[in-house]
């Protein structure tokens, strides 16, 4: 321990020998438990837990600052151009390899560790040296691959710190790393979106967090991100076009060919199941959030139109009450695009088609369970006929229709725009049988009429024509204050919807909703990166952070031996797996004493595999030998009689 302290003190003072010794100890600590046959440094062969913890914390906390001083690099941060100028200097040619040693061994530790807390701590510390990866392209590709894995598969703080590392790489290195990160993060997002019919609340929250990360990364460089977004949105359009062409019969002149070319029921189900899949729906919501988040950028605005066409086609693909959840998601996405881009999208027709279906206007068969339409993609036939499903659909239609009309409640043409919705709402009130639905629609009609009077009273005193540029300033003050009747009505509906969603057992998080936790966690992570470390770290690196290869082979040999002997006693299993240090040395010595002097290599994928054919042959052979013991052999007497003859001849 005293030797390590002297190295740390010398490294703080800039001693080259001490820095090399510390990095060599760091390398041994990162590869602890691995038998790589490297006996060049016997002084590191034995390392206690306190020494390992000391080396890990010192290197991860201080080596970036020490190497920056040694290489005459900026004290923090940097750009790709800075490193390009640095690698041609004399300090880099002399000591640049030390930075590679540090980054390579830290990467090995990130990929081999199993404790998520230690991985998050390591990634957070190595993030300060991210800009130096531009000098090592091969190492940069490995880092991007490892960070994408920890971002998509990790839990706790690990996904956030991994994403912060990726974002720093994209900002500091530019196009050298940006294209790879944009492709990789979208593919990793797709893998996490493969789900079953229903979703749990925790999974919804995790997917929402991953989607916010993708949106944040695509907003780093909108001009470069546009090319990738265009390709991925086009893939969604191709899938939708395939579903639409497979569902409808081909236009043929011959009636027989036309009847034979009609798709079967199974073919039609397969065609739209590719579209009505969680992976496809979450991708639509992802690109909706990306386009809405980058709506101020001129590069991303052209993507709003094709994305709107795709979403509208998905909503109209299967006009069935069982797929109302998918249609409501599509309406919500269209409302988000319309609000972000300031473009009118005819959403009301999709909602009124839902109201005119017989499942919502007829008499329900029963009460049924409460339905969260944002946690399922389809409902069964029994649920469609329940009262709970009808209420959830009617309330959701009212919410989305009110949001759609509230977006244009300050438009000078609101009176003409609301004419057709008022007609269809009044028609629904006449046909609906349930009083609670009739009261809900009458309340919405009253708010629309009040907003019509509000706009009409304001536009009577204006002196410009509808095609004048001064139309943009109409009711601008009222729009900023949100003082229209429909805006106040939507705020009240939002509170009612929130309380209704909180009452459900599954989740209170709506996919596609803006996440306030993400921005808060992102800002906290940035502040934590800039703050100095005054206190002691709570992360302790132990000798058990990486499984030793020799120790893992002992249970394998024991398991195989027990399988051959057909021993199945619980107490013996526990006693064999719990070994003391002396017993481990004996077992390792026995394993190492091979003919060639090497440890036999075993395949990890077959560690508990027993060949059934060989096992059956052994059992059959044992049974036959057992039978032969009790049965007298016919050949045995002949052999015993022939043996004495040579002896008798020898005597004579």
XYZ file of C-alpha atoms in Angstrom, residues 32-527:
496
model
C -7.815 -9.098 -12.372
C -8.602 -12.805 -12.375
C -7.691 -13.346 -16.028
C -4.986 -15.843 -16.888
C -3.332 -14.242 -19.906
C 0.088 -15.769 -19.351
C 1.728 -12.393 -18.751
C 4.303 -12.788 -15.991
C 6.351 -9.750 -16.931
C 5.299 -7.835 -13.809
C 5.344 -10.187 -10.795
C 5.009 -7.302 -8.332
C 1.379 -6.883 -9.456
C 0.473 -10.572 -9.261
C -0.896 -10.243 -5.716
C -3.287 -7.338 -5.141
C -5.409 -6.859 -2.035
C -8.866 -5.333 -2.038
C -7.696 -2.045 -0.522
C -4.916 -1.672 -3.094
C -7.301 -2.410 -5.963
C -9.807 0.129 -4.657
C -7.072 2.740 -4.210
C -5.712 2.255 -7.733
C -9.157 2.336 -9.345
C -10.321 5.496 -7.615
C -7.057 7.370 -8.124
C -6.842 6.600 -11.839
C -10.499 7.262 -12.630
C -10.550 10.538 -10.678
C -7.128 12.050 -11.452
C -5.457 10.460 -14.462
C -7.311 12.607 -17.008
C -6.044 15.799 -15.379
C -2.521 14.373 -14.989
C -2.258 13.232 -18.604
C -3.642 16.531 -19.903
C -0.878 18.371 -18.055
C 1.704 15.906 -19.345
C 0.534 16.221 -22.969
C 0.049 20.020 -22.856
C -3.648 19.558 -23.687
C -6.528 21.848 -22.596
C -7.483 21.446 -18.948
C -10.965 20.182 -19.844
C -13.144 19.486 -22.873
C -11.748 20.140 -26.310
C -12.619 19.541 -29.937
C -11.496 17.256 -32.716
C -9.380 20.037 -34.208
C -7.550 20.435 -30.886
C -6.561 16.760 -30.829
C -5.510 16.905 -34.500
C -3.041 19.634 -33.613
C -1.964 17.835 -30.443
C -0.954 14.507 -32.008
C 1.857 16.123 -34.029
C 3.542 17.626 -30.962
C 6.545 16.109 -29.164
C 4.764 15.478 -25.821
C 2.138 13.390 -27.594
C 4.728 11.387 -29.538
C 6.527 10.638 -26.277
C 3.632 9.975 -23.927
C 0.504 9.692 -26.093
C 0.518 5.931 -25.640
C -0.303 6.403 -21.946
C -3.698 7.864 -22.867
C -4.433 4.842 -25.038
C -3.466 2.489 -22.199
C -5.884 4.270 -19.871
C -8.789 4.329 -22.350
C -8.299 0.739 -23.525
C -8.228 -0.726 -20.014
C -11.186 1.386 -18.925
C -13.135 0.019 -21.905
C -12.232 -3.520 -20.873
C -13.540 -2.819 -17.394
C -16.814 -1.377 -18.748
C -17.455 -4.414 -20.942
C -16.474 -7.043 -18.365
C -18.002 -5.677 -15.152
C -21.416 -6.878 -14.020
C -22.197 -4.373 -11.257
C -24.260 -1.562 -12.810
C -23.291 0.974 -10.151
C -19.577 0.487 -10.815
C -20.141 0.610 -14.581
C -22.011 3.912 -14.238
C -19.217 5.337 -12.059
C -16.541 4.250 -14.555
C -18.408 5.628 -17.589
C -18.997 8.917 -15.767
C -15.256 9.287 -15.045
C -13.973 8.212 -18.457
C -16.382 10.657 -20.100
C -13.953 13.498 -19.293
C -11.434 11.956 -21.735
C -13.929 11.376 -24.557
C -12.288 13.866 -26.916
C -9.013 11.876 -26.968
C -10.781 8.973 -28.677
C -10.493 10.879 -31.957
C -6.813 9.902 -31.968
C -7.723 6.193 -31.778
C -10.432 5.373 -34.380
C -10.520 1.628 -33.638
C -10.935 2.285 -29.927
C -13.632 4.865 -30.687
C -15.760 2.297 -32.532
C -15.490 -0.117 -29.611
C -16.515 2.609 -27.170
C -19.583 3.509 -29.227
C -20.646 -0.131 -29.365
C -20.170 -0.622 -25.616
C -21.978 2.611 -24.722
C -24.950 1.762 -26.919
C -25.221 -1.581 -25.142
C -25.101 -0.072 -21.649
C -27.567 2.642 -22.706
C -30.179 0.244 -24.058
C -29.765 -2.630 -21.596
C -28.797 -0.909 -18.367
C -30.893 0.234 -15.429
C -30.590 2.984 -12.869
C -28.045 5.705 -13.654
C -26.175 3.657 -16.266
C -28.375 4.567 -19.302
C -28.178 8.277 -18.509
C -24.376 8.459 -18.087
C -23.916 6.311 -21.204
C -26.102 8.670 -23.211
C -24.202 11.702 -21.899
C -20.969 10.053 -23.059
C -22.448 9.416 -26.517
C -23.700 12.978 -26.801
C -20.270 14.358 -25.861
C -18.694 12.188 -28.551
C -21.137 13.515 -31.165
C -20.608 17.140 -30.129
C -16.819 17.019 -29.782
C -15.927 14.696 -32.676
C -18.607 15.733 -35.174
C -19.238 13.694 -38.308
C -16.511 11.193 -37.415
C -18.774 9.715 -34.751
C -22.209 11.235 -35.375
C -23.397 8.953 -38.194
C -22.460 5.795 -36.310
C -24.167 6.989 -33.135
C -27.376 8.033 -34.913
C -27.726 4.680 -36.657
C -26.766 2.676 -33.593
C -29.037 4.457 -31.139
C -32.071 4.017 -33.418
C -31.383 0.294 -33.845
C -30.953 -0.109 -30.089
C -34.262 1.699 -29.588
C -35.974 -0.712 -31.997
C -34.745 -3.716 -30.023
C -36.324 -2.363 -26.829
C -39.681 -1.810 -28.563
C -40.366 -5.484 -29.253
C -43.229 -6.043 -26.821
C -46.339 -8.151 -26.355
C -49.960 -6.971 -26.557
C -49.990 -4.996 -23.285
C -47.278 -2.917 -21.608
C -46.396 -2.413 -17.974
C -45.901 1.026 -16.490
C -42.168 0.566 -15.910
C -41.612 -0.532 -19.517
C -43.562 2.473 -20.795
C -41.404 4.755 -18.693
C -38.197 3.127 -19.931
C -39.208 3.371 -23.606
C -40.213 6.988 -23.118
C -36.793 7.735 -21.631
C -35.024 6.009 -24.536
C -37.133 7.963 -27.027
C -36.222 11.248 -25.357
C -32.543 10.286 -25.614
C -32.882 9.575 -29.338
C -34.634 12.897 -29.886
C -31.915 14.744 -27.965
C -29.141 13.103 -29.988
C -30.833 13.850 -33.322
C -31.096 17.510 -32.356
C -27.302 17.838 -31.983
C -26.781 18.295 -35.739
C -30.146 18.565 -37.567
C -28.540 18.797 -40.990
C -26.771 15.429 -40.631
C -29.679 13.861 -38.750
C -32.122 14.718 -41.554
C -30.570 12.134 -43.886
C -30.974 9.330 -41.357
C -34.477 10.408 -40.347
C -35.565 10.496 -43.990
C -34.330 6.929 -44.578
C -35.985 5.540 -41.447
C -39.315 7.296 -42.095
C -39.235 5.986 -45.653
C -38.872 2.443 -44.273
C -42.072 2.956 -42.276
C -43.827 4.176 -45.422
C -42.720 1.084 -47.358
C -44.143 -1.204 -44.651
C -47.461 0.670 -44.697
C -47.629 0.549 -48.488
C -47.095 -3.209 -48.399
C -49.941 -3.611 -45.906
C -52.285 -1.474 -48.023
C -51.524 -3.305 -51.280
C -51.929 -6.756 -49.721
C -55.310 -5.943 -48.199
C -57.077 -4.774 -51.367
C -57.758 -6.971 -54.462
C -55.863 -6.234 -57.626
C -57.692 -4.519 -60.483
C -58.185 -7.241 -63.088
C -60.577 -7.347 -66.036
C -61.377 -11.039 -65.769
C -63.888 -11.761 -62.991
C -62.464 -15.213 -62.284
C -58.952 -13.867 -61.892
C -60.299 -11.060 -59.737
C -62.043 -13.495 -57.403
C -59.019 -15.793 -57.226
C -56.692 -12.870 -56.487
C -58.632 -11.759 -53.425
C -56.495 -12.121 -50.299
C -57.554 -14.566 -47.631
C -58.397 -13.593 -44.084
C -55.034 -14.813 -42.780
C -53.157 -12.833 -45.429
C -55.048 -9.677 -44.480
C -54.280 -10.201 -40.788
C -50.576 -10.676 -41.492
C -50.523 -7.571 -43.662
C -51.751 -5.169 -40.991
C -50.096 -6.948 -38.067
C -46.779 -5.607 -39.334
C -48.185 -2.095 -38.946
C -50.259 -2.592 -35.802
C -47.204 -3.675 -33.867
C -45.683 -1.958 -30.846
C -42.367 -1.554 -32.619
C -43.985 0.261 -35.556
C -46.178 2.432 -33.323
C -43.309 3.470 -31.061
C -41.224 4.357 -34.119
C -44.001 6.660 -35.322
C -44.147 8.310 -31.908
C -40.365 8.645 -31.871
C -40.218 10.468 -35.207
C -43.183 12.582 -34.186
C -41.269 13.766 -31.129
C -38.114 14.335 -33.219
C -39.960 16.386 -35.861
C -41.823 18.359 -33.193
C -38.651 18.974 -31.201
C -36.763 20.179 -34.289
C -39.700 22.032 -35.857
C -37.816 25.329 -35.656
C -35.052 23.883 -37.855
C -35.586 24.330 -41.570
C -33.969 20.959 -42.302
C -36.575 18.965 -40.404
C -39.752 20.768 -41.450
C -40.061 18.903 -44.813
C -40.372 15.611 -42.894
C -43.638 16.684 -41.255
C -45.748 16.093 -44.379
C -44.691 12.470 -45.186
C -44.869 11.572 -41.502
C -48.407 12.972 -41.323
C -49.425 10.921 -44.353
C -48.057 7.738 -42.777
C -49.812 8.355 -39.457
C -53.114 9.073 -41.206
C -52.766 5.872 -43.242
C -52.098 3.824 -40.104
C -55.189 5.275 -38.419
C -57.410 4.334 -41.376
C -55.861 0.925 -42.079
C -58.354 -1.155 -40.049
C -61.570 0.779 -39.228
C -62.570 -1.471 -36.345
C -63.528 -0.678 -32.765
C -60.965 -3.187 -31.510
C -58.176 -0.932 -32.815
C -59.461 2.307 -31.329
C -56.332 2.567 -29.109
C -54.105 2.744 -32.205
C -56.337 5.384 -33.818
C -56.285 7.516 -30.673
C -52.486 7.326 -30.594
C -52.380 8.454 -34.223
C -54.721 11.369 -33.478
C -52.534 12.399 -30.567
C -49.450 12.350 -32.821
C -51.215 14.429 -35.478
C -52.223 17.009 -32.886
C -48.602 17.259 -31.729
C -47.337 17.811 -35.283
C -50.025 20.425 -35.977
C -49.204 22.345 -32.814
C -45.429 22.240 -33.356
C -45.466 23.208 -37.029
C -48.502 25.512 -37.004
C -50.102 23.516 -39.822
C -53.770 22.602 -40.013
C -54.336 18.812 -40.084
C -57.930 17.489 -40.491
C -58.037 15.342 -37.369
C -61.761 15.697 -36.634
C -62.799 13.258 -39.388
C -60.886 10.417 -37.704
C -62.628 11.108 -34.399
C -66.139 11.453 -35.824
C -65.752 8.133 -37.643
C -65.222 6.556 -34.230
C -68.382 8.143 -32.829
C -70.488 6.869 -35.722
C -69.572 3.218 -35.168
C -72.309 1.064 -33.678
C -70.096 -0.185 -30.820
C -70.149 3.255 -29.167
C -73.784 4.120 -29.840
C -75.357 0.796 -28.887
C -76.375 -0.580 -25.519
C -73.483 -2.181 -23.590
C -73.617 -5.817 -22.461
C -72.079 -5.122 -19.060
C -70.001 -2.769 -16.949
C -66.599 -4.368 -17.553
C -63.187 -3.450 -16.192
C -61.580 -0.038 -16.569
C -59.567 0.207 -19.784
C -56.394 2.219 -20.284
C -56.398 2.833 -24.017
C -52.762 3.980 -23.977
C -51.325 0.726 -22.599
C -52.855 -1.637 -25.190
C -52.898 -1.671 -28.975
C -56.135 -3.632 -29.360
C -58.973 -4.928 -27.198
C -60.893 -8.185 -27.387
C -64.448 -8.538 -28.630
C -65.929 -8.846 -25.139
C -64.316 -5.612 -23.960
C -65.692 -3.681 -26.943
C -69.265 -4.287 -25.753
C -68.686 -3.073 -22.182
C -69.690 0.230 -20.652
C -66.141 0.964 -19.447
C -64.779 0.763 -23.002
C -67.487 3.087 -24.324
C -66.752 5.667 -21.627
C -62.997 5.522 -22.235
C -63.483 6.020 -25.986
C -66.009 8.870 -25.666
C -63.888 10.753 -23.130
C -60.759 10.293 -25.252
C -62.562 11.538 -28.376
C -63.760 14.620 -26.510
C -60.239 15.304 -25.201
C -58.530 15.030 -28.580
C -61.250 16.946 -30.447
C -61.113 19.756 -27.899
C -57.296 19.919 -28.218
C -57.566 20.039 -31.994
C -60.096 22.886 -31.957
C -58.260 24.741 -29.177
C -55.160 24.976 -31.389
C -57.190 27.086 -33.840
C -59.395 28.865 -31.330
C -57.457 32.109 -32.014
C -57.665 31.829 -35.797
C -59.640 34.422 -37.689
C -61.319 31.576 -39.622
C -62.447 29.605 -36.549
C -66.132 30.273 -37.275
C -65.922 28.571 -40.664
C -63.568 25.884 -39.367
C -65.917 24.790 -36.580
C -69.054 24.606 -38.736
C -68.770 20.932 -39.781
C -67.668 19.685 -36.324
C -70.714 21.364 -34.787
C -73.037 19.673 -37.288
C -71.648 16.207 -36.615
C -71.637 16.719 -32.851
C -75.307 17.744 -32.894
C -76.100 14.718 -35.052
C -74.374 12.431 -32.544
C -76.358 13.959 -29.675
C -79.593 13.046 -31.461
C -78.611 9.404 -32.053
C -76.788 8.524 -28.841
C -78.876 6.724 -26.212
C -76.768 7.249 -23.083
C -77.518 10.480 -21.228
C -73.973 10.767 -19.833
C -72.526 10.838 -23.369
C -75.148 13.328 -24.516
C -74.260 15.689 -21.656
C -70.567 15.374 -22.515
C -71.151 16.317 -26.138
C -73.486 19.189 -25.281
C -70.818 20.623 -22.998
C -68.294 20.512 -25.852
C -70.817 22.093 -28.246
C -71.424 24.896 -25.762
C -67.683 25.628 -25.535
C -67.287 25.669 -29.326
C -70.202 28.081 -29.706
C -68.756 30.322 -26.978
C -65.404 30.373 -28.752
C -67.141 31.188 -32.052
C -68.773 34.218 -30.456
C -65.428 35.186 -28.921
C -63.667 35.183 -32.329
C -66.591 36.833 -34.150
C -66.691 39.720 -31.690
C -62.958 40.310 -32.116
C -62.880 40.221 -35.898
C -65.737 42.691 -36.403
C -63.450 45.611 -35.665
C -60.481 44.690 -37.871
C -59.634 46.527 -41.065
C -57.534 43.994 -43.036
C -58.506 41.231 -45.457
C -57.964 37.487 -44.836
C -55.021 37.316 -47.271
C -53.175 40.147 -45.535
C -50.002 39.424 -43.511
C -51.554 41.240 -40.560
C -53.729 38.153 -39.983
C -50.829 36.582 -38.060
C -51.155 39.241 -35.371
C -54.874 38.535 -34.833
C -55.574 37.675 -31.156
C -51.839 37.305 -30.493
C -52.108 38.705 -26.961
C -55.047 36.424 -26.107
C -53.143 33.461 -27.527
C -50.181 34.068 -25.243
C -52.510 34.366 -22.256
C -54.562 31.280 -23.228
C -57.780 33.161 -22.539
C -60.132 31.645 -25.133
C -63.087 29.519 -23.895
C -61.734 26.384 -25.570
C -58.276 26.822 -24.032
C -59.756 27.032 -20.547
C -61.982 24.039 -21.315
C -58.987 21.961 -22.473
C -57.125 22.806 -19.258
C -60.070 21.503 -17.225
C -60.246 18.365 -19.374
C -56.541 17.778 -18.836
C -57.005 17.714 -15.068
C -59.944 15.334 -15.391
C -58.004 13.018 -17.691
C -55.018 13.014 -15.367
C -57.129 12.027 -12.368
C -58.851 9.317 -14.413
C -55.542 7.881 -15.596
C -54.123 7.943 -12.076
C -57.089 5.896 -10.904
C -56.166 3.035 -13.216
C -54.007 0.277 -11.822
C -51.581 -0.078 -14.707
C -49.862 3.289 -15.181
C -50.316 7.036 -15.144
C -47.756 7.718 -17.889
C -48.913 8.383 -21.435
C -46.470 7.480 -24.170
C -45.633 10.516 -26.243
C -46.106 12.919 -23.366
C -43.270 15.342 -22.742
C -41.024 14.044 -19.995
C -40.009 16.598 -17.401
C -37.878 14.077 -15.535
C -35.598 13.585 -18.539
C -34.625 17.245 -18.847
C -34.172 17.497 -15.093
C -31.952 14.417 -14.955
C -30.012 15.652 -17.978
C -29.270 19.028 -16.386
C -28.322 17.396 -13.090
C -25.877 15.094 -14.871
C -24.272 18.050 -16.648
C -23.889 19.953 -13.374
